[in-house]
Tab-separated table of C-alpha atoms and ligand atoms in Angstrom:
chain	number	residue	atom	x	y	z
S	1	MET	CA	-16.508	-4.707	-19.084
S	2	ALA	CA	-15.538	-1.035	-19.534
S	3	THR	CA	-11.967	-0.315	-20.605
S	4	LEU	CA	-9.744	2.682	-19.901
S	5	ASP	CA	-9.235	5.472	-22.409
S	6	ILE	CA	-5.509	5.834	-21.711
S	7	ASP	CA	-5.051	9.038	-23.740
S	8	LYS	CA	-7.815	10.665	-21.717
S	9	VAL	CA	-6.432	9.238	-18.478
S	10	ARG	CA	-3.041	10.796	-19.157
S	11	THR	CA	-4.453	14.274	-19.765
S	12	SER	CA	-5.562	14.318	-16.106
S	13	PHE	CA	-1.909	14.252	-14.935
S	14	PRO	CA	0.118	17.408	-15.707
S	15	ALA	CA	3.386	15.575	-14.969
S	16	LEU	CA	2.801	13.093	-17.792
S	17	LYS	CA	2.771	15.803	-20.477
S	18	SER	CA	6.576	15.835	-20.568
S	19	GLY	CA	6.703	12.254	-21.835
S	20	TYR	CA	8.964	11.216	-18.946
S	21	ILE	CA	8.383	7.540	-18.130
S	22	TYR	CA	7.426	7.217	-14.477
S	23	GLY	CA	8.347	3.659	-13.512
S	24	ASP	CA	8.619	4.117	-9.737
S	25	ASN	CA	4.943	4.438	-8.927
S	26	ALA	CA	5.094	2.026	-5.990
S	27	GLY	CA	7.386	4.703	-4.537
S	28	GLY	CA	4.868	7.420	-5.364
S	29	SER	CA	2.442	8.191	-8.177
S	30	GLN	CA	1.891	11.452	-10.008
S	31	ALA	CA	-0.827	13.781	-8.743
S	32	VAL	CA	-4.070	14.154	-10.637
S	33	GLN	CA	-5.109	17.680	-11.695
S	34	GLY	CA	-8.162	17.694	-9.388
S	35	VAL	CA	-5.933	17.236	-6.341
S	36	ILE	CA	-3.522	19.968	-7.409
S	37	ASP	CA	-6.427	22.372	-8.051
S	38	ARG	CA	-8.012	21.706	-4.670
S	39	ILE	CA	-4.795	22.273	-2.738
S	40	THR	CA	-4.191	25.549	-4.567
S	41	ASP	CA	-7.793	26.587	-4.031
S	42	TYR	CA	-7.685	25.739	-0.322
S	43	LEU	CA	-4.487	27.664	0.287
S	44	SER	CA	-5.652	30.583	-1.868
S	45	ASN	CA	-9.179	30.927	-0.525
S	46	THR	CA	-9.905	29.064	2.727
S	47	ASN	CA	-6.597	28.803	4.566
S	48	VAL	CA	-7.834	29.425	8.115
S	49	GLN	CA	-7.817	27.389	11.314
S	50	LEU	CA	-10.566	24.779	11.659
S	51	GLY	CA	-13.438	25.040	14.094
S	52	ALA	CA	-14.210	28.754	13.718
S	53	ASP	CA	-17.721	30.148	13.104
S	54	TYR	CA	-16.817	33.019	10.771
S	55	SER	CA	-17.798	32.515	7.146
S	56	ILE	CA	-14.456	31.431	5.707
S	57	GLY	CA	-13.912	29.206	8.735
S	58	VAL	CA	-17.221	27.480	8.068
S	59	GLN	CA	-16.194	26.887	4.466
S	60	SER	CA	-12.874	25.481	5.597
S	61	ASN	CA	-14.598	23.135	8.098
S	62	GLN	CA	-16.836	21.941	5.304
S	63	ARG	CA	-13.921	21.238	2.970
S	64	VAL	CA	-12.021	19.206	5.531
S	65	ALA	CA	-15.185	17.255	6.356
S	66	GLU	CA	-15.456	16.394	2.649
S	67	GLY	CA	-12.027	14.792	2.969
S	68	ALA	CA	-13.340	12.337	5.539
S	69	ALA	CA	-16.361	11.493	3.384
S	70	SER	CA	-14.066	10.880	0.446
S	71	ALA	CA	-11.708	8.627	2.441
S	72	ALA	CA	-14.686	6.710	3.873
S	73	ALA	CA	-15.811	5.974	0.302
S	74	LEU	CA	-12.314	4.847	-0.709
S	75	PHE	CA	-12.139	2.489	2.294
S	76	ASN	CA	-15.792	1.459	1.858
S	77	ALA	CA	-16.188	2.351	5.530
S	78	GLY	CA	-19.633	2.583	7.130
S	79	SER	CA	-19.175	6.077	8.595
S	80	VAL	CA	-16.981	9.180	8.432
S	81	ASP	CA	-16.419	8.632	12.157
S	82	GLU	CA	-14.228	5.659	11.276
S	83	VAL	CA	-11.666	7.548	9.193
S	84	GLY	CA	-8.956	10.128	9.724
S	85	PHE	CA	-5.767	11.539	8.244
S	86	GLY	CA	-2.129	12.033	9.125
S	87	PRO	CA	1.204	12.902	7.531
S	88	SER	CA	2.201	9.356	6.565
S	89	SER	CA	1.111	5.727	6.813
S	90	THR	CA	4.133	5.018	8.983
S	91	MET	CA	3.013	7.625	11.513
S	92	LEU	CA	-0.591	6.371	11.455
S	93	PHE	CA	0.406	2.778	12.263
S	94	GLU	CA	2.635	4.009	15.095
S	95	ASN	CA	-0.170	6.167	16.532
S	96	LEU	CA	-2.533	3.220	16.307
S	97	ALA	CA	-0.150	0.884	18.144
S	98	ARG	CA	0.306	3.494	20.884
S	99	ALA	CA	-3.436	3.957	21.281
S	100	LEU	CA	-3.874	0.156	21.582
S	101	GLU	CA	-1.260	-0.192	24.291
S	102	ASN	CA	-3.636	-0.346	27.285
S	103	ASP	CA	-5.566	-3.206	25.697
S	104	ILE	CA	-2.569	-5.504	25.173
S	105	GLN	CA	-1.652	-8.054	27.819
S	106	ALA	CA	1.643	-9.855	28.443
S	107	GLY	CA	1.591	-13.120	26.492
S	108	ASP	CA	-0.767	-11.828	23.770
S	109	GLU	CA	0.438	-12.909	20.340
S	110	PHE	CA	0.867	-10.750	17.247
S	111	ILE	CA	1.091	-12.376	13.829
S	112	ILE	CA	2.901	-10.083	11.413
S	113	THR	CA	4.153	-10.381	7.847
S	114	GLU	CA	7.591	-9.219	6.823
S	115	GLU	CA	6.639	-6.436	4.518
S	116	HIS	CA	7.181	-2.684	4.541
S	117	GLU	CA	8.385	-1.801	8.043
S	118	ALA	CA	5.492	0.671	8.511
S	119	ASN	CA	3.074	-2.148	9.463
S	120	ASN	CA	5.802	-4.182	11.222
S	121	GLY	CA	7.859	-1.833	13.397
S	122	PRO	CA	4.953	-0.397	15.453
S	123	TRP	CA	3.795	-3.949	16.338
S	124	LYS	CA	7.322	-5.064	17.196
S	125	ARG	CA	7.765	-2.060	19.500
S	126	LEU	CA	4.318	-2.527	21.046
S	127	ALA	CA	5.094	-6.207	21.691
S	128	ALA	CA	8.359	-5.232	23.384
S	129	ARG	CA	6.610	-2.637	25.571
S	130	ARG	CA	3.810	-4.984	26.674
S	131	GLY	CA	5.493	-8.391	26.717
S	132	ALA	CA	3.546	-9.704	23.741
S	133	VAL	CA	4.917	-12.475	21.517
S	134	LEU	CA	5.683	-11.964	17.825
S	135	LYS	CA	4.999	-14.624	15.221
S	136	TYR	CA	5.837	-14.268	11.551
S	137	TRP	CA	3.775	-15.260	8.529
S	138	ARG	CA	6.597	-15.504	6.011
S	139	PRO	CA	6.362	-15.738	2.233
S	140	THR	CA	7.768	-18.984	0.811
S	141	PRO	CA	8.708	-20.037	-2.759
S	142	THR	CA	5.813	-20.774	-5.087
S	143	SER	CA	7.950	-22.492	-7.719
S	144	SER	CA	10.776	-25.004	-7.327
S	145	GLU	CA	12.625	-23.341	-10.207
S	146	ASN	CA	13.019	-19.931	-8.600
S	147	PRO	CA	13.864	-19.595	-4.873
S	148	TYR	CA	12.824	-15.939	-4.998
S	149	SER	CA	9.312	-16.717	-6.273
S	150	VAL	CA	7.925	-16.184	-2.788
S	151	GLY	CA	4.291	-15.664	-1.854
S	152	TYR	CA	1.974	-16.014	1.159
S	153	LYS	CA	0.044	-19.233	1.766
S	154	ILE	CA	-2.959	-19.434	4.073
S	155	ASP	CA	-1.915	-22.958	5.050
S	156	GLU	CA	1.235	-21.492	6.551
S	157	LEU	CA	-0.695	-18.812	8.440
S	158	LEU	CA	-3.211	-20.999	10.248
S	159	PRO	CA	-0.736	-22.985	12.400
S	160	LEU	CA	0.421	-19.634	13.818
S	161	VAL	CA	-3.036	-18.913	15.260
S	162	THR	CA	-3.594	-19.830	18.934
S	163	SER	CA	-5.996	-18.903	21.720
S	164	LYS	CA	-3.594	-16.028	22.503
S	165	THR	CA	-3.640	-14.427	19.060
S	166	ARG	CA	-4.537	-10.775	19.592
S	167	ILE	CA	-3.312	-8.869	16.494
S	168	ALA	CA	-2.718	-9.882	12.882
S	169	ALA	CA	-0.918	-7.295	10.762
S	170	ILE	CA	-0.753	-8.057	7.045
S	171	SER	CA	-0.318	-6.239	3.731
S	172	ALA	CA	-3.042	-6.462	1.099
S	173	CYS	CA	-0.312	-6.174	-1.526
S	174	SER	CA	3.434	-6.384	-1.211
S	175	ASN	CA	5.417	-3.351	-2.387
S	176	ILE	CA	8.162	-5.763	-3.511
S	177	LEU	CA	6.410	-8.945	-4.603
S	178	GLY	CA	3.459	-7.234	-6.292
S	179	SER	CA	1.174	-10.072	-5.300
S	180	ILE	CA	-2.253	-9.425	-3.859
S	181	VAL	CA	-3.168	-11.243	-0.660
S	182	PRO	CA	-6.833	-12.363	-0.686
S	183	VAL	CA	-7.630	-10.406	2.472
S	184	LYS	CA	-11.240	-11.524	2.812
S	185	GLU	CA	-10.315	-15.193	2.593
S	186	VAL	CA	-7.307	-14.808	4.893
S	187	VAL	CA	-9.246	-12.919	7.571
S	188	LYS	CA	-12.143	-15.372	7.462
S	189	ALA	CA	-9.836	-18.368	7.888
S	190	LEU	CA	-7.883	-16.618	10.630
S	191	ARG	CA	-10.986	-15.559	12.575
S	192	ASN	CA	-12.535	-19.034	12.293
S	193	ARG	CA	-9.398	-20.693	13.608
S	194	ALA	CA	-9.031	-18.131	16.430
S	195	LYS	CA	-12.674	-18.659	17.400
S	196	GLU	CA	-12.307	-22.455	17.428
S	197	LEU	CA	-9.325	-22.048	19.742
S	198	GLY	CA	-11.136	-19.593	22.020
S	199	ALA	CA	-9.088	-16.450	21.350
S	200	ARG	CA	-10.197	-13.489	23.512
S	201	LYS	CA	-10.102	-10.780	20.836
S	202	VAL	CA	-8.438	-10.663	17.429
S	203	GLU	CA	-7.963	-7.393	15.591
S	204	VAL	CA	-6.654	-7.248	12.045
S	205	SER	CA	-4.528	-4.415	10.647
S	206	VAL	CA	-4.140	-4.224	6.870
S	207	ASP	CA	-1.540	-2.128	5.079
S	208	CYS	CA	-3.215	-1.071	1.838
S	209	VAL	CA	-0.525	1.382	0.729
S	210	ALA	CA	0.705	-0.788	-2.175
S	211	TYR	CA	-2.791	-2.100	-2.891
S	212	ALA	CA	-4.870	1.074	-3.064
S	213	PRO	CA	-3.623	2.311	-6.484
S	214	HIS	CA	-4.643	-0.965	-8.120
S	215	ARG	CA	-7.727	-2.462	-6.478
S	216	ARG	CA	-10.727	-1.411	-4.464
S	217	ILE	CA	-10.412	-1.531	-0.673
S	218	ASP	CA	-13.363	-3.045	1.173
S	219	VAL	CA	-12.852	-2.803	4.934
S	220	ARG	CA	-16.405	-3.948	5.669
S	221	GLY	CA	-16.389	-6.872	3.266
S	222	TRP	CA	-12.958	-7.918	4.555
S	223	ASP	CA	-14.081	-7.734	8.212
S	224	ILE	CA	-10.951	-5.897	9.358
S	225	ASP	CA	-10.293	-3.450	12.192
S	226	PHE	CA	-7.548	-1.144	10.920
S	227	CYS	CA	-6.523	-0.078	7.451
S	228	VAL	CA	-4.181	2.568	6.071
S	229	PHE	CA	-3.352	3.937	2.633
S	230	ALA	CA	-1.172	6.810	1.440
S	231	LEU	CA	-2.650	9.468	-0.817
S	232	TYR	CA	0.639	10.045	-2.627
S	233	LYS	CA	0.475	6.511	-4.026
S	234	ILE	CA	-3.057	6.989	-5.317
S	235	TYR	CA	-2.637	10.160	-7.338
S	236	GLY	CA	-2.851	12.561	-4.388
S	237	ALA	CA	-0.416	14.528	-2.230
S	238	HIS	CA	1.845	13.504	0.649
S	239	ASN	CA	-0.565	12.490	3.355
S	240	ALA	CA	-2.244	9.267	4.475
S	241	ALA	CA	-5.651	8.055	5.621
S	242	PHE	CA	-6.699	5.488	8.216
S	243	TYR	CA	-9.798	3.435	8.947
S	244	ILE	CA	-10.633	2.072	12.391
S	245	ARG	CA	-13.753	-0.033	12.876
S	246	SER	CA	-16.164	1.896	15.070
S	247	SER	CA	-16.585	-0.776	17.763
S	248	THR	CA	-12.807	-1.269	17.932
S	249	LEU	CA	-12.234	2.481	18.157
S	250	GLN	CA	-14.512	2.609	21.181
S	251	SER	CA	-13.540	-0.576	22.992
S	252	SER	CA	-9.825	-1.149	22.336
S	253	LEU	CA	-8.210	2.263	21.930
S	254	THR	CA	-7.188	4.851	24.491
S	255	SER	CA	-7.007	8.419	23.224
S	256	ILE	CA	-3.567	9.804	22.418
S	257	ALA	CA	-5.090	13.262	21.808
S	258	HIS	CA	-5.130	16.160	24.341
S	259	HIS	CA	-6.805	15.055	27.597
S	260	PHE	CA	-9.521	17.731	27.465
S	261	LEU	CA	-10.766	16.802	23.991
S	262	LYS	CA	-13.955	14.720	24.036
S	263	VAL	CA	-13.013	12.205	21.387
S	264	ASP	CA	-14.086	8.824	22.710
S	265	SER	CA	-16.013	7.599	19.708
S	266	LYS	CA	-14.152	9.747	17.175
S	267	PRO	CA	-11.104	9.051	15.034
S	268	TYR	CA	-9.391	12.102	16.597
S	269	LYS	CA	-8.599	9.654	19.363
S	270	VAL	CA	-5.622	8.532	17.288
S	271	GLN	CA	-5.072	11.805	15.474
S	272	PRO	CA	-3.085	14.086	17.741
S	273	GLY	CA	-2.856	17.494	16.080
S	274	GLY	CA	-4.208	18.829	12.795
S	275	PRO	CA	-4.113	16.597	9.737
S	276	GLY	CA	-2.863	19.160	7.153
S	277	TYR	CA	-6.092	20.753	5.988
S	278	GLU	CA	-5.125	21.596	2.420
S	279	LEU	CA	-3.969	18.007	1.901
S	280	VAL	CA	-7.177	16.576	3.332
S	281	TYR	CA	-9.208	18.783	1.012
S	282	GLY	CA	-6.827	17.888	-1.819
S	283	ALA	CA	-7.606	14.216	-1.166
S	284	THR	CA	-11.201	14.822	-2.228
S	285	GLY	CA	-9.908	15.049	-5.797
S	286	VAL	CA	-8.969	11.358	-5.925
S	287	LEU	CA	-12.417	9.790	-5.653
S	288	PRO	CA	-14.104	11.730	-8.502
S	289	TYR	CA	-11.068	11.085	-10.698
S	290	LEU	CA	-11.253	7.339	-10.106
S	291	GLN	CA	-15.027	7.310	-10.565
S	292	SER	CA	-14.714	9.204	-13.846
S	293	LEU	CA	-12.639	6.440	-15.409
S	294	THR	CA	-15.678	4.477	-16.586
S	295	PRO	CA	-19.075	5.664	-17.851
S	296	ALA	CA	-20.879	4.103	-14.865
S	297	ASN	CA	-19.035	6.587	-12.601
S	298	ASP	CA	-18.653	3.719	-10.211
S	299	LEU	CA	-15.545	2.889	-8.194
S	300	GLU	CA	-15.910	-0.861	-8.620
S	301	ALA	CA	-16.152	-0.579	-12.417
S	302	SER	CA	-13.179	1.801	-12.486
S	303	PHE	CA	-10.962	-0.566	-10.523
S	304	ASN	CA	-12.009	-3.434	-12.790
S	305	ALA	CA	-10.940	-1.372	-15.798
S	306	ILE	CA	-7.683	-0.436	-14.051
S	307	ALA	CA	-6.956	-4.114	-13.304
S	308	LEU	CA	-7.653	-5.078	-16.900
S	309	HIS	CA	-5.267	-2.481	-18.310
S	310	GLU	CA	-2.602	-3.237	-15.733
S	311	GLN	CA	-2.663	-6.881	-16.761
S	312	THR	CA	-1.337	-5.908	-20.189
S	313	LEU	CA	1.568	-4.082	-18.516
S	314	VAL	CA	2.302	-7.022	-16.214
S	315	LYS	CA	2.156	-9.432	-19.114
S	316	SER	CA	4.682	-7.622	-21.330
S	317	LEU	CA	7.294	-7.210	-18.621
S	318	LEU	CA	6.901	-10.586	-16.925
S	319	THR	CA	6.906	-12.439	-20.225
S	320	PHE	CA	10.225	-10.809	-21.033
S	321	LEU	CA	11.801	-11.351	-17.598
S	322	THR	CA	10.779	-15.014	-17.377
S	323	ASP	CA	11.754	-15.923	-20.928
S	324	ALA	CA	14.128	-18.939	-20.964
S	325	LYS	CA	16.904	-16.716	-22.347
S	326	GLN	CA	16.677	-14.275	-19.456
S	327	VAL	CA	16.406	-17.053	-16.877
S	328	GLU	CA	19.572	-18.603	-18.316
S	329	ARG	CA	21.216	-15.169	-18.108
S	330	GLY	CA	20.465	-15.124	-14.354
S	331	VAL	CA	17.287	-13.031	-14.172
S	332	ARG	CA	15.088	-14.028	-11.221
S	333	VAL	CA	11.770	-12.367	-10.532
S	334	VAL	CA	11.361	-11.725	-6.810
S	335	GLY	CA	7.734	-12.711	-6.264
S	336	GLN	CA	5.276	-14.678	-8.321
S	337	SER	CA	5.965	-14.567	-12.028
S	338	LYS	CA	2.617	-15.751	-13.356
S	339	VAL	CA	0.462	-13.207	-15.145
S	340	GLU	CA	-2.609	-13.344	-12.943
S	341	LEU	CA	-5.229	-10.933	-11.730
S	342	SER	CA	-3.758	-11.427	-8.276
S	343	ARG	CA	-0.681	-9.508	-9.426
S	344	VAL	CA	-0.151	-5.785	-9.853
S	345	PRO	CA	2.471	-4.190	-12.128
S	346	THR	CA	5.034	-3.817	-9.345
S	347	ILE	CA	7.746	-6.138	-10.595
S	348	SER	CA	11.015	-6.806	-8.802
S	349	PHE	CA	13.952	-8.845	-10.017
S	350	VAL	CA	17.618	-9.565	-9.506
S	351	VAL	CA	20.328	-10.777	-11.882
S	352	VAL	CA	22.350	-13.540	-10.229
S	353	GLY	CA	24.809	-16.262	-11.245
S	354	GLN	CA	28.161	-16.147	-13.017
S	355	ASN	CA	27.394	-12.909	-14.781
S	356	ALA	CA	25.485	-11.307	-11.956
S	357	ILE	CA	24.741	-7.588	-12.221
S	358	LYS	CA	24.122	-5.415	-9.182
S	359	SER	CA	20.648	-3.891	-8.969
S	360	LYS	CA	22.338	-0.507	-8.474
S	361	ASP	CA	24.221	-0.872	-11.753
S	362	ILE	CA	21.109	-1.821	-13.711
S	363	VAL	CA	19.283	1.227	-12.400
S	364	GLY	CA	22.389	3.355	-13.077
S	365	ILE	CA	22.189	2.467	-16.772
S	366	PHE	CA	18.534	3.572	-16.869
S	367	ASP	CA	19.492	6.804	-15.081
S	368	ASN	CA	22.258	7.499	-17.596
S	369	LYS	CA	19.891	7.036	-20.511
S	370	GLY	CA	17.507	9.587	-18.965
S	371	GLY	CA	13.809	10.132	-19.467
S	372	ILE	CA	12.832	7.225	-17.291
S	373	GLY	CA	12.692	6.640	-13.537
S	374	ILE	CA	13.045	3.239	-11.864
S	375	ARG	CA	14.767	2.272	-8.602
S	376	TYR	CA	16.645	-0.395	-6.696
S	377	GLY	CA	16.977	-1.313	-3.016
S	378	HIS	CA	14.931	-2.880	-0.230
S	379	PHE	CA	12.197	-0.243	-0.329
S	380	TYR	CA	11.820	-0.446	3.469
S	381	ALA	CA	10.725	-4.086	3.209
S	382	TYR	CA	14.142	-4.714	4.714
S	383	THR	CA	13.416	-8.001	6.498
S	384	LEU	CA	11.604	-9.478	3.513
S	385	ILE	CA	14.675	-8.935	1.323
S	386	ASP	CA	17.089	-9.882	4.091
S	387	ASN	CA	15.366	-13.247	4.606
S	388	LEU	CA	15.417	-14.317	0.959
S	389	SER	CA	17.479	-17.395	0.321
S	390	PRO	CA	19.998	-17.618	-1.328
S	391	LYS	CA	20.945	-14.413	0.442
S	392	LEU	CA	20.960	-11.095	-1.408
S	393	ASP	CA	22.857	-7.946	-0.493
S	394	VAL	CA	19.968	-6.243	1.286
S	395	ASP	CA	21.095	-2.703	0.439
S	396	ASP	CA	21.485	-3.515	-3.235
S	397	GLY	CA	18.120	-5.270	-2.925
S	398	VAL	CA	16.090	-5.685	-6.095
S	399	VAL	CA	15.466	-3.696	-9.253
S	400	ARG	CA	11.849	-2.596	-8.967
S	401	ILE	CA	9.816	-1.393	-11.927
S	402	SER	CA	6.372	-0.308	-10.897
S	403	PHE	CA	3.607	0.884	-13.146
S	404	VAL	CA	0.065	2.068	-12.598
S	405	HIS	CA	-2.936	2.486	-14.875
S	406	TYR	CA	-1.638	5.661	-16.569
S	407	ASN	CA	1.410	3.861	-17.943
S	408	THR	CA	1.257	2.573	-21.490
S	409	VAL	CA	2.353	-0.626	-23.187
S	410	GLY	CA	4.720	1.591	-25.228
S	411	GLU	CA	6.423	2.706	-22.018
S	412	VAL	CA	6.831	-0.896	-20.875
S	413	GLU	CA	8.332	-1.733	-24.269
S	414	ARG	CA	10.858	1.077	-23.854
S	415	VAL	CA	11.875	-0.408	-20.488
S	416	ILE	CA	12.204	-3.848	-22.089
S	417	ASP	CA	14.394	-2.434	-24.882
S	418	ILE	CA	16.816	-1.018	-22.313
S	419	LEU	CA	16.795	-4.271	-20.349
S	420	LYS	CA	17.584	-6.172	-23.544
S	421	GLU	CA	20.718	-4.045	-24.028
S	422	ILE	CA	21.772	-4.556	-20.398
S	423	LEU	CA	21.212	-8.293	-20.413
S	424	ALA	CA	22.686	-8.957	-23.870
F	1	LIG	C1	3.426	-1.168	1.418
F	1	LIG	C2	3.825	0.129	2.056
F	1	LIG	N1	3.430	0.385	3.308
F	1	LIG	C3	3.735	1.532	3.932
F	1	LIG	C4	4.494	2.491	3.303
F	1	LIG	C5	4.834	3.751	4.053
F	1	LIG	O1	4.078	4.809	3.587
F	1	LIG	P1	4.316	6.293	4.108
F	1	LIG	O2	5.359	6.883	3.253
F	1	LIG	O3	2.964	6.951	3.911
F	1	LIG	O4	4.684	6.226	5.528
F	1	LIG	C6	4.936	2.281	1.999
F	1	LIG	C7	5.779	3.283	1.316
F	1	LIG	O5	6.437	3.023	0.349
F	1	LIG	C8	4.586	1.060	1.357
F	1	LIG	O6	4.976	0.787	0.104
C-alpha cells in the first residue's frame, strides 16, 4: 500500500510553513495551494456573472461547471446533476429540509443522531412544522470502565425503525467522538428492516463534514439520498457541497428557487441564489491535490494512505491518554479509545474526579504556550455532550485535539509533552 510523503504533503499548504501546529482541524483545515490559486485566478480573470455568452462569461460558466464535476467525484455521485454548492453545510441541510416539506406527512417518523446540530436542527424543525415524530439513535458506552466511551450500535438503531420511518439522518463520523459509522452497513440494515415492516419511503441523510477529510465518500455504494460536506474541512475555502440522489431530487423535493426557473430535475431546486462562484471554482483544487497523494493518482489509494498515516497520529495520542497513569489522574476519552481504522484523529477528552481540570483551563495553558491551536467546548454537538452521563458542563464541554494527514508524529509528541506538564 502506498504511503504519504509528509514533507511533500506539507509543501502544498502555505500556512504550514510557519511551523505553527494546527490541532483544530475538525474545526477547519488549512487550504491547499491549488485552491488558493484558483480563487485568486477566478477573481482576477473571470469574475463576471454566470450565464452570459460573451467570452469571459463562457469561461466563467465553464469554471463553475468544473466545480460540480469535482464535487461529483468527491461524493462518487453518478452525475453532476446530483450535486450543488452553498455557503455552509448548516444552510444546505436547512434548504434540503424546506424543499422536502411537501412530501412529509403527519405521523411520519424521523430517526436522528445527536451529533452536530447542522444535521439535527433542520429535521427537528421540519418535524415540528409537519407533525412528524422524532426518534433518537443515541451513542452508548462501549466500555464498562469509561462512561464517556460512547459509540453507535446498529442493534440500538433497528428497534427504532417502524412502518412510519420516513427519514434517517446520521453522521458518517462524529466531530466529537471521532468514530466512523459504517454507513453502508447501517443503511442496508435500516432499509431491510423498513422494507420488512412496509415503510412507504425512507430517505437517508448523511453528514459527511467530519468524515470527508479522512475517508472516501461513496454515496452510491452507501445507497443514500442526501449527503453534505464542507470544503473548509477538506483543504478548501468556506463553502459546502451537497449530493441529492437524482430520483429523490425529482420525486420528493419541491423547488425553493425562483418560481420561473425551470429546475425540476436539477440541483438548483435546493440552491436558491448563486453559490459563490470563486469558491466553487476554488473547490476544483481539492480533488487533484488528493489524487496526487499517491502515484496511482487515484482517490481510493490516496484515502487509504491518509488513513494509514492518521493511524500513527491516533495511536500516539490515544496511547498516552488511556495510559493507566492518566486514567488514574482522571483523564477520560469521550468516544472510543481503541486504535482502530474506524477512528479518525479527532480526539476528545475530559479530566474529571478529585483533581478535575476544566477543559477551558487545559486549552488556556496551550494558548499561553503559543505556537499551537486546540480548542474546548461542545463544538455544536450540544445535545451529544449534554446527554453524557455523568453530566458534564456542556459549555466547558471537552478538550478536542484534531489532526489530519498533514500533521506529523512530532507535532503529536509536542501536544503530549504539554499534556504531561498539565497532568503531572
Ligand atoms: C460534523 C459537522 N457537521 C456540520 C458542521 C457544520 O458545517 P458548516 O460550518 O459548513 O455549516 C460541522 C462544523 O463543524 C461539523 O463538524
